[in-house]
PDB file of C-alpha atoms in Angstrom:
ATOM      1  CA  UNK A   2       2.776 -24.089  -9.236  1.00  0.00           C
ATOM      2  CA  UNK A   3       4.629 -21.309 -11.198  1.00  0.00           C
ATOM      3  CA  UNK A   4       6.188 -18.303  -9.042  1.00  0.00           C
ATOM      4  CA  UNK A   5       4.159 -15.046 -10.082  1.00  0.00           C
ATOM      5  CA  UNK A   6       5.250 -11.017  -8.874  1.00  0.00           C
ATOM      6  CA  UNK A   7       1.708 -10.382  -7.446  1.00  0.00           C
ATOM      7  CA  UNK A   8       2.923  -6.976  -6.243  1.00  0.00           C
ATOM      8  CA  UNK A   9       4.891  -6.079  -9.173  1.00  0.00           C
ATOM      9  CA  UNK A  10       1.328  -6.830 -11.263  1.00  0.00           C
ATOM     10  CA  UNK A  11      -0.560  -4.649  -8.667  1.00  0.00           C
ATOM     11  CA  UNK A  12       1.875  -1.849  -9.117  1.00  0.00           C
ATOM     12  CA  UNK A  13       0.855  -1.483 -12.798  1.00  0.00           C
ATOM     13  CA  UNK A  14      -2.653  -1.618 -12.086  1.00  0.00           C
ATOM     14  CA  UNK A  15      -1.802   1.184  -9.331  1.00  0.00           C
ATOM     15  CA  UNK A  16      -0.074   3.678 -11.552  1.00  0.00           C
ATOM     16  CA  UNK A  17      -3.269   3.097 -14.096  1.00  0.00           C
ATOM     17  CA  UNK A  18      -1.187   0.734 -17.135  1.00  0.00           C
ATOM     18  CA  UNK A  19      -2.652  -2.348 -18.686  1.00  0.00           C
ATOM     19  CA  UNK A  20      -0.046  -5.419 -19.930  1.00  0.00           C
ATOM     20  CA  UNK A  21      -0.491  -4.209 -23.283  1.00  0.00           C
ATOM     21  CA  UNK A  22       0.263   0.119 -22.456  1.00  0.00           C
ATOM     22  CA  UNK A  23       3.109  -0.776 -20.519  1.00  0.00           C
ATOM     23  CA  UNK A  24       4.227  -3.015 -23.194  1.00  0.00           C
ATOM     24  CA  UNK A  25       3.817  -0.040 -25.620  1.00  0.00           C
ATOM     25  CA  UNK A  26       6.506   2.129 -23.500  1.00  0.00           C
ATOM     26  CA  UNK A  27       8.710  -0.131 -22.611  1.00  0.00           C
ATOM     27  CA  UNK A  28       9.031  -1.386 -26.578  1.00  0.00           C
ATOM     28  CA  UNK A  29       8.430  -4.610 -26.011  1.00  0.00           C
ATOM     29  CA  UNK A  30       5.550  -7.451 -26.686  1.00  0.00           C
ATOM     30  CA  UNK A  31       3.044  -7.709 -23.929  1.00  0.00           C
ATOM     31  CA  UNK A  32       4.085 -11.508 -24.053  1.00  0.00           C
ATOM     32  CA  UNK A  33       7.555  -9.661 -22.221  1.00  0.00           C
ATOM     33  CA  UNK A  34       5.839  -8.180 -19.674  1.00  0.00           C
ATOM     34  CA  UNK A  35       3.414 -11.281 -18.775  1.00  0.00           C
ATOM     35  CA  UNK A  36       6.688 -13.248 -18.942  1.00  0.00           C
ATOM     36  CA  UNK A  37       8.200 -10.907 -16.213  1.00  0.00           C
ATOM     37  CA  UNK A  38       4.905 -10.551 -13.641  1.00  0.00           C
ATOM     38  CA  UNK A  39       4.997 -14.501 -13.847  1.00  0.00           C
ATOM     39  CA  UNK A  40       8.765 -14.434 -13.271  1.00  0.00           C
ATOM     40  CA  UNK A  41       9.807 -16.884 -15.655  1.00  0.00           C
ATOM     41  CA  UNK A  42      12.084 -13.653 -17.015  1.00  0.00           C
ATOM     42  CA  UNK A  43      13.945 -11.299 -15.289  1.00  0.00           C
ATOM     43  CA  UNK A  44      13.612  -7.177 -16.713  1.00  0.00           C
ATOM     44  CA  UNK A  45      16.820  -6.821 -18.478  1.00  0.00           C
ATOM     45  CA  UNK A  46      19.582  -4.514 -17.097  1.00  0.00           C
ATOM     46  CA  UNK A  47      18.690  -1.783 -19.724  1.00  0.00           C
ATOM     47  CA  UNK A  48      15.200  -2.134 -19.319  1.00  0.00           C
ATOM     48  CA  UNK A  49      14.962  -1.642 -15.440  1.00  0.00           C
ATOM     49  CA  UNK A  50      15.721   2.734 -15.581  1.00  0.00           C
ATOM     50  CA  UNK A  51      12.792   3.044 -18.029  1.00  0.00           C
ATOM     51  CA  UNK A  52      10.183   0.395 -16.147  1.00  0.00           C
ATOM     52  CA  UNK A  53      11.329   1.829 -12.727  1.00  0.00           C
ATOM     53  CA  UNK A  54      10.220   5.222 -14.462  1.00  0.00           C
ATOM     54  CA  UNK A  55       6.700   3.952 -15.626  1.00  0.00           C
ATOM     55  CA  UNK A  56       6.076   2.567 -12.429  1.00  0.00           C
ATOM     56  CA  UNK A  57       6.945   5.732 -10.466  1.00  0.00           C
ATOM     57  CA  UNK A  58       9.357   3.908  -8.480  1.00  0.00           C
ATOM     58  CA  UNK A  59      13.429   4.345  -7.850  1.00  0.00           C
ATOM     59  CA  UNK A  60      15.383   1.597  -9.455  1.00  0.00           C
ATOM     60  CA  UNK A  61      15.794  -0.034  -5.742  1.00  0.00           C
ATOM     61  CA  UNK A  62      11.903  -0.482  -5.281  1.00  0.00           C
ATOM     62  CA  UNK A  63      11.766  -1.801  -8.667  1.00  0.00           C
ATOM     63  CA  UNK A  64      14.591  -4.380  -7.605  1.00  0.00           C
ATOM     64  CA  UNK A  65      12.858  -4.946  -4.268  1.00  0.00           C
ATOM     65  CA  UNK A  66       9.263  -5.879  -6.132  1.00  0.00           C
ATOM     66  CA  UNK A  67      11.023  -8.196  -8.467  1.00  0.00           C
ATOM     67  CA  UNK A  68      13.207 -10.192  -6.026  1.00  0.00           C
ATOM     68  CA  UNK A  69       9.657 -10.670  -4.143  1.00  0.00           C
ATOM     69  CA  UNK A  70       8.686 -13.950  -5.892  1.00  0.00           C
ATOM     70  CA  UNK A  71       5.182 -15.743  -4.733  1.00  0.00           C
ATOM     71  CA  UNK A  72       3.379 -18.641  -5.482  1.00  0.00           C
ATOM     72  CA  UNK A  73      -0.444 -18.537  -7.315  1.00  0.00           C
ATOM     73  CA  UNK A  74      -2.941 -20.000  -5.103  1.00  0.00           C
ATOM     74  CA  UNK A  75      -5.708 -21.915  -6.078  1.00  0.00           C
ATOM     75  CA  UNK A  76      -9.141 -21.857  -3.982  1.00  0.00           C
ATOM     76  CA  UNK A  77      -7.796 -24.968  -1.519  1.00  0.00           C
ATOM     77  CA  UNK A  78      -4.153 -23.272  -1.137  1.00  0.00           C
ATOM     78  CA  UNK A  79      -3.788 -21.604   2.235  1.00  0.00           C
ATOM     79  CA  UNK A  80      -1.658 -18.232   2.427  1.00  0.00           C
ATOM     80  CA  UNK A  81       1.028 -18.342   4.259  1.00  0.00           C
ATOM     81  CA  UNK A  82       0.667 -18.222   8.185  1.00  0.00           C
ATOM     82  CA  UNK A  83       0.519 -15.113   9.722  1.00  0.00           C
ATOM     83  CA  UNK A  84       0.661 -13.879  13.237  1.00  0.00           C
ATOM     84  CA  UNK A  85      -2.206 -14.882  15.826  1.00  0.00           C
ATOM     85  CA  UNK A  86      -3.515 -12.689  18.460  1.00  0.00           C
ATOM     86  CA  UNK A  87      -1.116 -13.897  20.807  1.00  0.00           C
ATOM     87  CA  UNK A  88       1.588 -13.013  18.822  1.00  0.00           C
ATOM     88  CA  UNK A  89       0.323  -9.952  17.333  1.00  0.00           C
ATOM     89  CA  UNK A  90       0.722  -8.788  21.170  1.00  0.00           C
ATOM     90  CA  UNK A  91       4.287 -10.062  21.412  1.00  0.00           C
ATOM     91  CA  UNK A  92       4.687  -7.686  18.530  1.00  0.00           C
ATOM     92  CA  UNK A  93       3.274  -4.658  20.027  1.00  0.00           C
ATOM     93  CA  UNK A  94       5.307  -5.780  23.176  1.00  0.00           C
ATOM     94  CA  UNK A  95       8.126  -5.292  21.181  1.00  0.00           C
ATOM     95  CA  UNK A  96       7.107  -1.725  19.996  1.00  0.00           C
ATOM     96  CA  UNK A  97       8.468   1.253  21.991  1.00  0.00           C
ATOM     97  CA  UNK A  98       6.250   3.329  19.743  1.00  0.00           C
ATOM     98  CA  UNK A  99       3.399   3.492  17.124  1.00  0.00           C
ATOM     99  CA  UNK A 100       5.890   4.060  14.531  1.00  0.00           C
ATOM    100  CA  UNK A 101       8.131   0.961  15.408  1.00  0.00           C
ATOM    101  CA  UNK A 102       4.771  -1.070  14.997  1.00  0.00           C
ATOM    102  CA  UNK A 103       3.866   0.608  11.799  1.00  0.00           C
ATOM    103  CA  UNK A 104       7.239  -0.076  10.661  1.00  0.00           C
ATOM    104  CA  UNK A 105       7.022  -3.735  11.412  1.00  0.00           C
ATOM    105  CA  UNK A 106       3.425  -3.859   9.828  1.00  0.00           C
ATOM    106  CA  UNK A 107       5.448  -2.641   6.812  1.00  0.00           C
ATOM    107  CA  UNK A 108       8.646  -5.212   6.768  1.00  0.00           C
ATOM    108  CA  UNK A 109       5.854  -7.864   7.304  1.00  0.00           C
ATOM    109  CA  UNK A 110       4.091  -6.220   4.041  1.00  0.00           C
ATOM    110  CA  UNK A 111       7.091  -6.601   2.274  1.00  0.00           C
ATOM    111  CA  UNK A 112       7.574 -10.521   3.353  1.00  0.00           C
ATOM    112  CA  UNK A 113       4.108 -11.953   2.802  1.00  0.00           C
ATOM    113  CA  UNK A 114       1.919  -9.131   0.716  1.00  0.00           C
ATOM    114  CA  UNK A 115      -0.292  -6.955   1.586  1.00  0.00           C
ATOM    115  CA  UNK A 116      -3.563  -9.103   0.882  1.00  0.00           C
ATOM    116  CA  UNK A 117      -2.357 -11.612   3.857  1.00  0.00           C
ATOM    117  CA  UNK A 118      -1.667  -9.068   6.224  1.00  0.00           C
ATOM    118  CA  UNK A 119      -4.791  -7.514   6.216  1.00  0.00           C
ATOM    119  CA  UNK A 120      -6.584  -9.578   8.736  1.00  0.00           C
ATOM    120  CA  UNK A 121      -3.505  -8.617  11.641  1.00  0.00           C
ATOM    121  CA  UNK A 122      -3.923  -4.811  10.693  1.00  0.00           C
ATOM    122  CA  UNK A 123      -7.161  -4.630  11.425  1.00  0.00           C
ATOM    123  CA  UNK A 124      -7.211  -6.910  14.361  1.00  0.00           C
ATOM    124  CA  UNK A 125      -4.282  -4.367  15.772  1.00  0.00           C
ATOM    125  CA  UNK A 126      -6.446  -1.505  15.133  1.00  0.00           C
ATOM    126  CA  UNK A 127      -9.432  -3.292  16.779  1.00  0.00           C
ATOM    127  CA  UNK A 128      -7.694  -4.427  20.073  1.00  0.00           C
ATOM    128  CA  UNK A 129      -4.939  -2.311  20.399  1.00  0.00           C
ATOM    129  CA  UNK A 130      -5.366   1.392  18.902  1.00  0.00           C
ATOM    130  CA  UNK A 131      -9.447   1.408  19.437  1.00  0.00           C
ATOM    131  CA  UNK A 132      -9.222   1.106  23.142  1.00  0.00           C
ATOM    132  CA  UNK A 133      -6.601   3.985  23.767  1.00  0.00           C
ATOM    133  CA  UNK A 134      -9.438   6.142  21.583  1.00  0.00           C
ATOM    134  CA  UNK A 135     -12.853   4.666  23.123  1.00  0.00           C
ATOM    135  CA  UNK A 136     -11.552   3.149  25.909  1.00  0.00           C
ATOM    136  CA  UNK A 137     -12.465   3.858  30.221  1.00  0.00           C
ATOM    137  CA  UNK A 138      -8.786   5.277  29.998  1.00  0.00           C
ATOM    138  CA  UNK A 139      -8.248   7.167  27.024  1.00  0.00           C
ATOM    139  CA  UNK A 140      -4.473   7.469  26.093  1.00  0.00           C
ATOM    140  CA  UNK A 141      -3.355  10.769  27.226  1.00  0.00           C
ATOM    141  CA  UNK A 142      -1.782  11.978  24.034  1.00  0.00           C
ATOM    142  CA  UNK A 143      -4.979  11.528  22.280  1.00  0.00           C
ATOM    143  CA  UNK A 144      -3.674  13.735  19.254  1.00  0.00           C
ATOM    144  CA  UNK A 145      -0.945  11.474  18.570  1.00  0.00           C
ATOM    145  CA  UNK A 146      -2.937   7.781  18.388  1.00  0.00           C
ATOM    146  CA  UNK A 147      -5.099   9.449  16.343  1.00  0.00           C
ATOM    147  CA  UNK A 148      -2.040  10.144  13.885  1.00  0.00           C
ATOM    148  CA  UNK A 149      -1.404   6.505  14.425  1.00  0.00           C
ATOM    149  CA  UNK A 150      -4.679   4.727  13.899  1.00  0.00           C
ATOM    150  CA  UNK A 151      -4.602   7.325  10.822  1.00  0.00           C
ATOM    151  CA  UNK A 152      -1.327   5.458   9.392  1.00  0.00           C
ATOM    152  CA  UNK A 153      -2.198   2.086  10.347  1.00  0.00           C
ATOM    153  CA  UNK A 154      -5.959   2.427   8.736  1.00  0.00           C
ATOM    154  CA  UNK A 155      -4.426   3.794   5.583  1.00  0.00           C
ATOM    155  CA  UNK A 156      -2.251   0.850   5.421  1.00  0.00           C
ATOM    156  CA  UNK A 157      -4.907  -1.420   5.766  1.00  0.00           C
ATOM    157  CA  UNK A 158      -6.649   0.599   2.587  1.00  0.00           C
ATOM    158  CA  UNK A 159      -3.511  -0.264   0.797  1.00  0.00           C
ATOM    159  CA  UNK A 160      -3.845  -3.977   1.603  1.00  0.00           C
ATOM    160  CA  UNK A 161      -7.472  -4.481   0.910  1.00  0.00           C
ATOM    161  CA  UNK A 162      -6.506  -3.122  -1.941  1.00  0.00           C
ATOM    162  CA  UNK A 163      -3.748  -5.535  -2.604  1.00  0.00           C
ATOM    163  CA  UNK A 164      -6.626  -8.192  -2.145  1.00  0.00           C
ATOM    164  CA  UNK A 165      -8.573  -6.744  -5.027  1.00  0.00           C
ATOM    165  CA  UNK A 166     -11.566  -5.109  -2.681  1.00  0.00           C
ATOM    166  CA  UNK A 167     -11.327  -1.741  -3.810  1.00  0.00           C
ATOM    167  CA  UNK A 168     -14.411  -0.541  -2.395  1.00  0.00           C
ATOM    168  CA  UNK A 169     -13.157  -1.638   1.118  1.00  0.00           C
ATOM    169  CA  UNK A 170     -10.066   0.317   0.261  1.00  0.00           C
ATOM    170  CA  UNK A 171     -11.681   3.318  -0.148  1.00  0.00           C
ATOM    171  CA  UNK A 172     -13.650   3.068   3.053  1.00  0.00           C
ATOM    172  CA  UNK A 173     -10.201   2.974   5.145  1.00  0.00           C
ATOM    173  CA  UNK A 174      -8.488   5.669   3.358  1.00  0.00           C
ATOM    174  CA  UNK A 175     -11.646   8.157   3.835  1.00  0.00           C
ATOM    175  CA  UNK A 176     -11.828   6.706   7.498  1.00  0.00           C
ATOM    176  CA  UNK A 177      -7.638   7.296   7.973  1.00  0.00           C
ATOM    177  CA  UNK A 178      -8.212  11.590   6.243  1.00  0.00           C
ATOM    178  CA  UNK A 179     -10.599  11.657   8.945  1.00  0.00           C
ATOM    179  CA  UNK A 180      -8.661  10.688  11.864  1.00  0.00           C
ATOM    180  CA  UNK A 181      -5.751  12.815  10.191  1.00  0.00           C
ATOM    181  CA  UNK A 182      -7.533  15.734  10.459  1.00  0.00           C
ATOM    182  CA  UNK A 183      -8.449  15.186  14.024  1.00  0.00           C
ATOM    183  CA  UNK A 184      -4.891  14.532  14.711  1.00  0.00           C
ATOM    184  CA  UNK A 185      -4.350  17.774  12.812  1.00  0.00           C
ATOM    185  CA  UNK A 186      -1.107  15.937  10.783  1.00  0.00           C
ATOM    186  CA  UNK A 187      -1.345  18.462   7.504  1.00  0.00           C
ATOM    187  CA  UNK A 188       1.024  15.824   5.859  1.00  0.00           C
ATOM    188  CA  UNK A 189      -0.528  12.713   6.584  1.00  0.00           C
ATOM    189  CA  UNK A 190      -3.655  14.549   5.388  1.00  0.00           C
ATOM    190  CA  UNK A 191      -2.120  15.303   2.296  1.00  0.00           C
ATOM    191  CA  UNK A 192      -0.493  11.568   1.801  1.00  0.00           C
ATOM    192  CA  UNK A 193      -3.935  10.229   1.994  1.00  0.00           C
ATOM    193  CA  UNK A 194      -5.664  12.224  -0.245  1.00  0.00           C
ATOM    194  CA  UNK A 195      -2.305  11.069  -2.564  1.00  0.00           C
ATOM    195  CA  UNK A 196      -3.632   7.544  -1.870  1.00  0.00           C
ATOM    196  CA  UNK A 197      -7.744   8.273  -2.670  1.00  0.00           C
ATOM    197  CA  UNK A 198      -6.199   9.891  -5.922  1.00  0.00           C
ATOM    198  CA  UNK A 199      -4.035   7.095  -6.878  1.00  0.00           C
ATOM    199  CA  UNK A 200      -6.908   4.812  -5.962  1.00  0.00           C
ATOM    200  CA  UNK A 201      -9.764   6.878  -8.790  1.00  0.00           C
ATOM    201  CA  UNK A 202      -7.154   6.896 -11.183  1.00  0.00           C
ATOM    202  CA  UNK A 203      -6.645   3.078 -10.793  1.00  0.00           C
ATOM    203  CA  UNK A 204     -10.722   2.926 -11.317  1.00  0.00           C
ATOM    204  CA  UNK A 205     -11.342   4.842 -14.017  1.00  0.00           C
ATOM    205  CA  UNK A 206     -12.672   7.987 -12.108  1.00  0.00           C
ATOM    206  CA  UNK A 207     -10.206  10.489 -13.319  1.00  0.00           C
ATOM    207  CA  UNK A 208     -11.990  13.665 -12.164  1.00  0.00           C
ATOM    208  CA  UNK A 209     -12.037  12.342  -8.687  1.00  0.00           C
ATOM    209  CA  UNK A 210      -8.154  11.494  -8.999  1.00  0.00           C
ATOM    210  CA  UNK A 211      -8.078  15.088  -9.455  1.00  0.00           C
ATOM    211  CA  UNK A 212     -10.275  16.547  -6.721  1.00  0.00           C
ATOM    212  CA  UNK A 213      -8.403  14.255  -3.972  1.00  0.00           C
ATOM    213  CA  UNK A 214      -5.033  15.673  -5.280  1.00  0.00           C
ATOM    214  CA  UNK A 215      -6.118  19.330  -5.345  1.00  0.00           C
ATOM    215  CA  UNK A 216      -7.492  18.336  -1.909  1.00  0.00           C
ATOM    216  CA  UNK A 217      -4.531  17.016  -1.039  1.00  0.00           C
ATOM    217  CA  UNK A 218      -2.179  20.227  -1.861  1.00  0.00           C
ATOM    218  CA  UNK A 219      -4.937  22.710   0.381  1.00  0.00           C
ATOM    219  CA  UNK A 220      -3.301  20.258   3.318  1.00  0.00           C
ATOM    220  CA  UNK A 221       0.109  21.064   2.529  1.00  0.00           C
ATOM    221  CA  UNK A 222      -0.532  24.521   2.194  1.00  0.00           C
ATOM    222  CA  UNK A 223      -2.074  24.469   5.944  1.00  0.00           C
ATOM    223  CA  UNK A 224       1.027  23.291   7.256  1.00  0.00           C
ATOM    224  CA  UNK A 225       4.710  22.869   6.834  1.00  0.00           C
ATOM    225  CA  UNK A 226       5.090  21.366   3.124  1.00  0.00           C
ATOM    226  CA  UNK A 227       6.544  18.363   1.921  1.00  0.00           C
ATOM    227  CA  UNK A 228       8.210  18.018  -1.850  1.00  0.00           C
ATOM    228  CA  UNK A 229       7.748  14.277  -2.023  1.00  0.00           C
ATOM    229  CA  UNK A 230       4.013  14.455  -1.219  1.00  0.00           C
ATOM    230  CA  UNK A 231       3.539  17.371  -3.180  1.00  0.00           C
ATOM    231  CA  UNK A 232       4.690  15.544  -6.033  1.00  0.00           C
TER     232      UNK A 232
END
């Protein structure tokens, strides 16, 4: 079967551009731009500043989501394997901290796509970060799993989005905002908001977009700010 960019496609749905719109301002036929999500052409050297631009992404993420080359799958094509619950405790085993295991959660992302991963996040979440919340023996720095679950739960917004379920998406990023707020990170806050805005836009509910941005900048100004998010 013919290699396709999955995540370079879902990045134009994410920043709100059809085939045809991005086609339009990169001055090119859409034909181009199908061409390069199903990787049978590469983005020319002189056209990778301006598509990096419409994308919202530095020239090095732009190179990262074209080198990441998939195969379509049909209905009886598996996904690729991912890690069982055996492993997935290996991998917290490995973990000195919440933020090595996010980070790995990420790499992983990176390796095999969001819309595979899905299943492990969750599962981590489930067995792993639930029972230091809920648990008989609550982890003592409650504030800071909170932060955690907060990341990992947006994350897993980002991949059920990934797998087209954008309902489900929302759900996790209004569940992550609230255990941000609990674990009182104005940032984080602010960074998921960024996602519930960037989420609207990408379905056509512009004046929401807005509200979860504005929302998103009261965070900030609760706390120490952030240029990137603020952005």
């Amino acid at each position: 079967m013919p290699p396709r960019r999955y995540r370079l496609s879902q990045r134009r749905k994410t920043v709100g551009l059809s085939q045809e719109r991005l086609a339009e301002v990169m001055g090119v036929d859409r034909s181009t731009v199908v061409r390069w999500e199903r990787a049978d052409t590469d983005p020319q050297p002189w056209h990778r500043p301006r598509l990096a631009d419409a994308l919202k992404l530095s020239v090095d993420e732009l190179a990262e989501l074209l080198s990441d080359i998939g195969q379509t799958t049909s209905r009886s094509t598996a996904p690729p394997r991912l890690p069982g619950n055996r492993e997935l405790g290996e991998l917290a085993a490995f973990s000195v901290s919440d933020l090595d295991t996010l980070q790995s959660f990420r790499k992983a992302d990176r390796q095999v796509g969001g819309r595979y991963l899905y299943a492990t996040v969750t599962s981590y979440l489930q067995r792993t970060i639930a029972p230091r919340l809920f648990g008989h023996a609550p982890d003592t720095d409650e504030q800071s799993v909170f932060v955690a679950a907060a990341g990992l739960t947006e994350m897993a917004g980002w991949m059920a989005h990934d797998a087209g379920c954008d309902l489900l998406a929302e759900q996790h990023f209004q569940r992550a905002l609230g255990m941000a707020q609990i674990g009182q990170d104005h940032q984080l806050s602010a960074h998921i908001c960024g996602s519930l805005s960037h989420l609207a836009h990408h379905i056509n509910q512009p004046s929401q977009a807005l509200a979860y941005a504005r929302q998103g900048h009261r965070y900030l100004a609760g706390g120490r700010s952030h240029p990137g998010i603020e952005a």
